C-alpha cells in the first residue's frame, strides 16, 4: 500500500511485484520493498528462459567445445573414450537429458568418467544418463534442497510403486509404463492434489521414487508437471535430510 504502480507477477519466479516509476524508488524502499531495475528483471527472465530450454539449445558444437575443455585439463578422462567408445552424439543426448531435468552438467569431467566406466556394458544414451545421475547425488541435492539443506519429498505408496514397477513393459521401442488410462488419470490427480498442498506450505519439493521406475514416471508426468523434479533414492547424497511432505495413493475407484 502507498506505492503507485501496476500490480502484477514477476515472470521468472512468480513473486508479487509492482511496476513503478523511478520516482517511487525511495517511497518503496522506505516500506521495506526490494528494488529491482528493469534491466535486471529482463536479464533474470532471459536467464531463466535459457536455463529452462538449455537441453534444446545445446548443440553438437557446444558439446565438442565442452569436451575439448575437459581434454585440456583432464586428458585421461577423454583419452580412449571419445570418439573411440562414445560418440559426440551420444554425449550430447546424455547431457540434453540431464539438462531437461535441470541437472547441472558443470562437472563434465566426472560425468564423462562415469560414462567411461560403464560404456563397455551400456550404449543406450537413456540408460547412460540414468547412470550419470547416480554419480551426481551432491549436485542434485544442492539443486533441489531448500535453504536449510532439507530435501522436501513426496513419495509413492509402496503398493502403488510396486504396481508401477510391475507395469513396465518392454517392446521394440524400449520400455514404458503400461498402466490402464484410468490408473494414469488417478495417478495424475493424486500427484496434483499432493503437490498443491506441498507448494502451499512453501519451498521446493521433489517426487522421490525407486530408481527402476524413475525415468518412466518422469516421462509419464512431464507434460502435466514439467517443473516437478523426479529423483530416485540412489540420487540422495549422504547426510542429506529428507523431509517427507506427503504420500501419493491411488484408490481402486480411479481405474
Short mmCIF file of C-alpha atoms in Angstrom, two decimals:
data_model
loop_
_atom_site.label_atom_id
_atom_site.label_comp_id
_atom_site.label_asym_id
_atom_site.label_seq_id
_atom_site.Cartn_x
_atom_site.Cartn_y
_atom_site.Cartn_z
CA UNK A 1 0.00 0.00 0.00
CA UNK A 2 1.08 3.56 -0.67
CA UNK A 3 3.20 2.74 -3.75
CA UNK A 4 1.73 3.77 -7.08
CA UNK A 5 2.23 1.39 -9.98
CA UNK A 6 0.98 -1.70 -11.78
CA UNK A 7 0.50 -4.72 -9.54
CA UNK A 8 1.49 -7.93 -11.32
CA UNK A 9 3.56 -11.10 -11.00
CA UNK A 10 7.31 -11.35 -11.56
CA UNK A 11 7.78 -13.52 -14.70
CA UNK A 12 10.65 -15.77 -13.57
CA UNK A 13 9.74 -16.80 -10.05
CA UNK A 14 6.06 -15.90 -9.73
CA UNK A 15 6.53 -13.35 -6.94
CA UNK A 16 4.06 -10.47 -6.43
CA UNK A 17 5.54 -7.18 -7.67
CA UNK A 18 4.66 -3.62 -8.55
CA UNK A 19 5.97 -1.93 -11.69
CA UNK A 20 6.55 1.63 -10.53
CA UNK A 21 8.08 4.85 -11.85
CA UNK A 22 11.64 5.61 -10.74
CA UNK A 23 10.38 8.49 -8.60
CA UNK A 24 8.68 5.86 -6.37
CA UNK A 25 12.02 4.24 -5.57
CA UNK A 26 12.65 5.83 -2.16
CA UNK A 27 9.00 5.53 -1.19
CA UNK A 28 9.04 1.79 -1.93
CA UNK A 29 12.37 1.28 -0.18
CA UNK A 30 11.06 3.02 2.95
CA UNK A 31 8.25 0.46 3.06
CA UNK A 32 10.72 -2.43 3.05
CA UNK A 33 10.25 -3.41 -0.58
CA UNK A 34 13.10 -4.83 -2.66
CA UNK A 35 14.02 -2.54 -5.55
CA UNK A 36 14.98 -4.18 -8.86
CA UNK A 37 15.63 -2.16 -12.00
CA UNK A 38 14.00 -3.11 -15.29
CA UNK A 39 17.30 -4.21 -16.85
CA UNK A 40 17.93 -6.73 -14.05
CA UNK A 41 14.40 -8.09 -14.40
CA UNK A 42 14.95 -8.60 -18.12
CA UNK A 43 18.32 -10.30 -17.63
CA UNK A 44 16.92 -12.57 -14.91
CA UNK A 45 13.94 -13.52 -17.05
CA UNK A 46 16.16 -14.18 -20.07
CA UNK A 47 18.48 -16.33 -17.93
CA UNK A 48 15.53 -18.40 -16.69
CA UNK A 49 14.24 -18.89 -20.23
CA UNK A 50 17.69 -20.03 -21.38
CA UNK A 51 18.02 -22.36 -18.38
CA UNK A 52 14.60 -23.95 -18.93
CA UNK A 53 15.39 -24.55 -22.62
CA UNK A 54 19.06 -25.48 -22.20
CA UNK A 55 18.50 -29.02 -23.43
CA UNK A 56 17.14 -27.68 -26.72
CA UNK A 57 19.88 -25.08 -27.12
CA UNK A 58 22.83 -27.44 -26.53
CA UNK A 59 24.14 -28.44 -29.96
CA UNK A 60 26.89 -30.73 -31.21
CA UNK A 61 29.43 -27.92 -31.48
CA UNK A 62 28.74 -26.88 -27.88
CA UNK A 63 29.36 -30.45 -26.74
CA UNK A 64 32.62 -30.62 -28.69
CA UNK A 65 33.80 -27.36 -27.08
CA UNK A 66 32.92 -28.65 -23.60
CA UNK A 67 34.67 -31.98 -24.20
CA UNK A 68 37.75 -30.19 -25.57
CA UNK A 69 37.98 -28.15 -22.36
CA UNK A 70 37.89 -31.34 -20.31
CA UNK A 71 40.52 -32.83 -22.63
CA UNK A 72 42.84 -29.88 -21.91
CA UNK A 73 42.56 -30.15 -18.11
CA UNK A 74 41.95 -33.89 -17.66
CA UNK A 75 43.14 -35.66 -20.81
CA UNK A 76 42.99 -39.11 -19.19
CA UNK A 77 39.21 -38.80 -18.80
CA UNK A 78 38.65 -38.28 -22.52
CA UNK A 79 41.52 -40.33 -23.94
CA UNK A 80 40.27 -43.62 -25.40
CA UNK A 81 36.65 -42.70 -24.65
CA UNK A 82 35.68 -40.07 -27.23
CA UNK A 83 35.29 -40.89 -30.05
CA UNK A 84 36.65 -44.44 -29.70
CA UNK A 85 33.87 -45.77 -27.45
CA UNK A 86 31.41 -42.90 -27.20
CA UNK A 87 30.48 -40.51 -29.98
CA UNK A 88 29.75 -36.82 -29.50
CA UNK A 89 26.15 -37.51 -30.49
CA UNK A 90 25.75 -39.92 -27.58
CA UNK A 91 27.35 -37.48 -25.16
CA UNK A 92 25.03 -34.76 -26.47
CA UNK A 93 21.93 -36.86 -25.80
CA UNK A 94 23.13 -37.70 -22.27
CA UNK A 95 23.77 -34.03 -21.47
CA UNK A 96 20.45 -32.98 -23.02
CA UNK A 97 18.60 -35.47 -20.84
CA UNK A 98 20.33 -34.14 -17.74
CA UNK A 99 19.63 -30.51 -18.65
CA UNK A 100 16.00 -31.30 -19.48
CA UNK A 101 15.53 -32.21 -15.81
CA UNK A 102 17.57 -29.25 -14.55
CA UNK A 103 20.57 -31.38 -13.52
CA UNK A 104 23.82 -29.34 -13.58
CA UNK A 105 26.45 -30.53 -16.06
CA UNK A 106 29.24 -28.21 -14.91
CA UNK A 107 31.16 -31.20 -13.52
CA UNK A 108 31.51 -32.67 -17.00
CA UNK A 109 34.78 -34.38 -16.15
CA UNK A 110 33.03 -36.51 -13.51
CA UNK A 111 30.12 -37.24 -15.89
CA UNK A 112 32.48 -38.42 -18.63
CA UNK A 113 34.46 -40.52 -16.17
CA UNK A 114 31.23 -42.20 -15.10
CA UNK A 115 30.25 -42.86 -18.71
CA UNK A 116 33.70 -44.29 -19.38
CA UNK A 117 33.31 -46.77 -16.53
CA UNK A 118 30.14 -48.29 -17.94
CA UNK A 119 30.17 -47.66 -21.70
CA UNK A 120 31.57 -51.13 -22.42
CA UNK A 121 28.39 -52.67 -21.00
CA UNK A 122 25.88 -49.93 -21.88
CA UNK A 123 25.47 -47.99 -25.11
CA UNK A 124 21.95 -46.60 -24.81
CA UNK A 125 22.09 -42.83 -24.03
CA UNK A 126 18.93 -43.01 -21.89
CA UNK A 127 20.49 -45.66 -19.64
CA UNK A 128 23.82 -43.81 -19.63
CA UNK A 129 22.08 -40.63 -18.47
CA UNK A 130 20.50 -42.53 -15.56
CA UNK A 131 23.93 -43.86 -14.57
CA UNK A 132 25.35 -40.34 -14.82
CA UNK A 133 22.62 -39.07 -12.50
CA UNK A 134 23.59 -41.61 -9.84
CA UNK A 135 27.13 -40.22 -9.93
CA UNK A 136 25.87 -36.68 -9.18
CA UNK A 137 23.99 -37.00 -5.85
CA UNK A 138 25.63 -33.94 -4.30
CA UNK A 139 24.85 -31.72 -7.29
CA UNK A 140 21.27 -33.00 -7.44
CA UNK A 141 20.62 -32.45 -3.74
CA UNK A 142 22.22 -29.00 -3.76
CA UNK A 143 19.94 -28.11 -6.66
CA UNK A 144 16.69 -29.25 -5.09
CA UNK A 145 17.20 -28.88 -1.32
CA UNK A 146 15.64 -25.91 0.45
CA UNK A 147 17.53 -23.08 2.16
CA UNK A 148 18.01 -25.28 5.25
CA UNK A 149 19.54 -28.11 3.24
CA UNK A 150 16.49 -30.35 3.52
CA UNK A 151 15.03 -32.34 0.64
CA UNK A 152 11.27 -31.92 0.78
CA UNK A 153 9.89 -35.01 -0.91
CA UNK A 154 6.65 -36.60 -1.98
CA UNK A 155 6.72 -40.38 -2.31
CA UNK A 156 4.53 -43.13 -3.70
CA UNK A 157 2.62 -45.53 -1.50
CA UNK A 158 4.71 -48.78 -1.60
CA UNK A 159 1.81 -50.67 -3.16
CA UNK A 160 1.46 -48.08 -5.90
CA UNK A 161 5.20 -48.08 -6.53
CA UNK A 162 5.15 -51.85 -6.89
CA UNK A 163 2.20 -51.62 -9.29
CA UNK A 164 4.10 -49.15 -11.46
CA UNK A 165 7.22 -51.31 -11.40
CA UNK A 166 5.22 -54.40 -12.44
CA UNK A 167 3.56 -52.45 -15.27
CA UNK A 168 6.82 -51.65 -17.07
CA UNK A 169 6.60 -53.28 -20.49
CA UNK A 170 9.42 -53.98 -22.94
CA UNK A 171 8.96 -53.71 -26.71
CA UNK A 172 10.94 -52.81 -29.84
CA UNK A 173 10.84 -49.11 -28.89
CA UNK A 174 12.27 -49.70 -25.42
CA UNK A 175 10.49 -49.75 -22.08
CA UNK A 176 7.37 -47.93 -20.96
CA UNK A 177 4.69 -47.91 -18.27
CA UNK A 178 1.58 -49.77 -19.41
CA UNK A 179 -0.93 -48.73 -16.74
CA UNK A 180 -4.62 -48.53 -17.77
CA UNK A 181 -5.72 -44.97 -18.69
CA UNK A 182 -7.92 -44.77 -15.61
CA UNK A 183 -4.99 -45.52 -13.33
CA UNK A 184 -2.84 -42.93 -15.08
CA UNK A 185 -5.56 -40.29 -14.63
CA UNK A 186 -5.90 -41.26 -10.98
CA UNK A 187 -2.15 -41.01 -10.52
CA UNK A 188 -2.01 -37.58 -12.16
CA UNK A 189 -4.90 -36.35 -9.99
CA UNK A 190 -3.27 -37.69 -6.83
CA UNK A 191 0.04 -36.01 -7.65
CA UNK A 192 -1.80 -32.76 -8.40
CA UNK A 193 -3.54 -32.81 -5.02
CA UNK A 194 -0.37 -33.56 -3.08
CA UNK A 195 1.76 -31.01 -4.92
CA UNK A 196 -0.82 -28.27 -4.35
CA UNK A 197 -0.72 -28.94 -0.61
CA UNK A 198 3.07 -29.11 -0.57
CA UNK A 199 3.53 -25.93 -2.62
CA UNK A 200 1.02 -24.15 -0.37
CA UNK A 201 3.37 -24.88 2.53
CA UNK A 202 6.17 -23.20 0.58
CA UNK A 203 9.58 -24.32 -0.60
CA UNK A 204 10.99 -26.67 -3.23
CA UNK A 205 9.61 -30.21 -3.46
CA UNK A 206 10.60 -33.31 -5.39
CA UNK A 207 8.97 -36.62 -6.21
CA UNK A 208 11.12 -39.39 -4.72
CA UNK A 209 10.80 -42.83 -6.34
CA UNK A 210 12.61 -46.12 -6.89
CA UNK A 211 15.43 -45.93 -9.44
CA UNK A 212 13.84 -48.65 -11.61
CA UNK A 213 10.77 -46.54 -12.32
CA UNK A 214 12.26 -43.02 -12.14
CA UNK A 215 12.69 -42.35 -15.89
CA UNK A 216 9.31 -43.89 -16.68
CA UNK A 217 7.49 -41.84 -14.05
CA UNK A 218 9.23 -38.71 -15.26
CA UNK A 219 8.22 -39.44 -18.84
CA UNK A 220 4.63 -40.08 -17.82
CA UNK A 221 4.11 -36.87 -15.83
CA UNK A 222 6.47 -34.45 -17.61
CA UNK A 223 3.78 -32.79 -19.73
CA UNK A 224 1.49 -32.17 -16.76
CA UNK A 225 4.18 -31.40 -14.14
CA UNK A 226 7.20 -30.11 -16.10
CA UNK A 227 8.66 -28.34 -13.03
CA UNK A 228 8.32 -31.24 -10.58
CA UNK A 229 11.74 -32.88 -10.18
CA UNK A 230 11.62 -36.69 -10.10
CA UNK A 231 14.64 -38.18 -8.37
CA UNK A 232 15.49 -41.65 -7.12
CA UNK A 233 16.61 -42.83 -3.70
CA UNK A 234 20.00 -43.61 -5.24
CA UNK A 235 20.46 -39.92 -6.07
CA UNK A 236 20.32 -38.69 -2.48
CA UNK A 237 23.68 -37.55 -1.16
CA UNK A 238 24.96 -38.80 2.19
CA UNK A 239 23.84 -36.82 5.24
CA UNK A 240 21.02 -35.18 3.24
CA UNK A 241 17.95 -34.82 5.44
CA UNK A 242 14.79 -35.97 3.66
CA UNK A 243 11.58 -34.31 4.81
CA UNK A 244 8.57 -36.40 3.74
CA UNK A 245 5.81 -33.90 2.97
CA UNK A 246 3.23 -36.31 1.57
CA UNK A 247 2.46 -39.73 0.13
CA UNK A 248 0.69 -40.37 -3.15
CA UNK A 249 -2.02 -43.00 -3.18
CA UNK A 250 -4.47 -44.01 -5.89
CA UNK A 251 -7.69 -45.74 -4.83
CA UNK A 252 -9.36 -48.51 -6.81
CA UNK A 253 -12.06 -46.07 -7.92
CA UNK A 254 -9.51 -44.38 -10.21
CA UNK A 255 -9.03 -47.33 -12.53
#
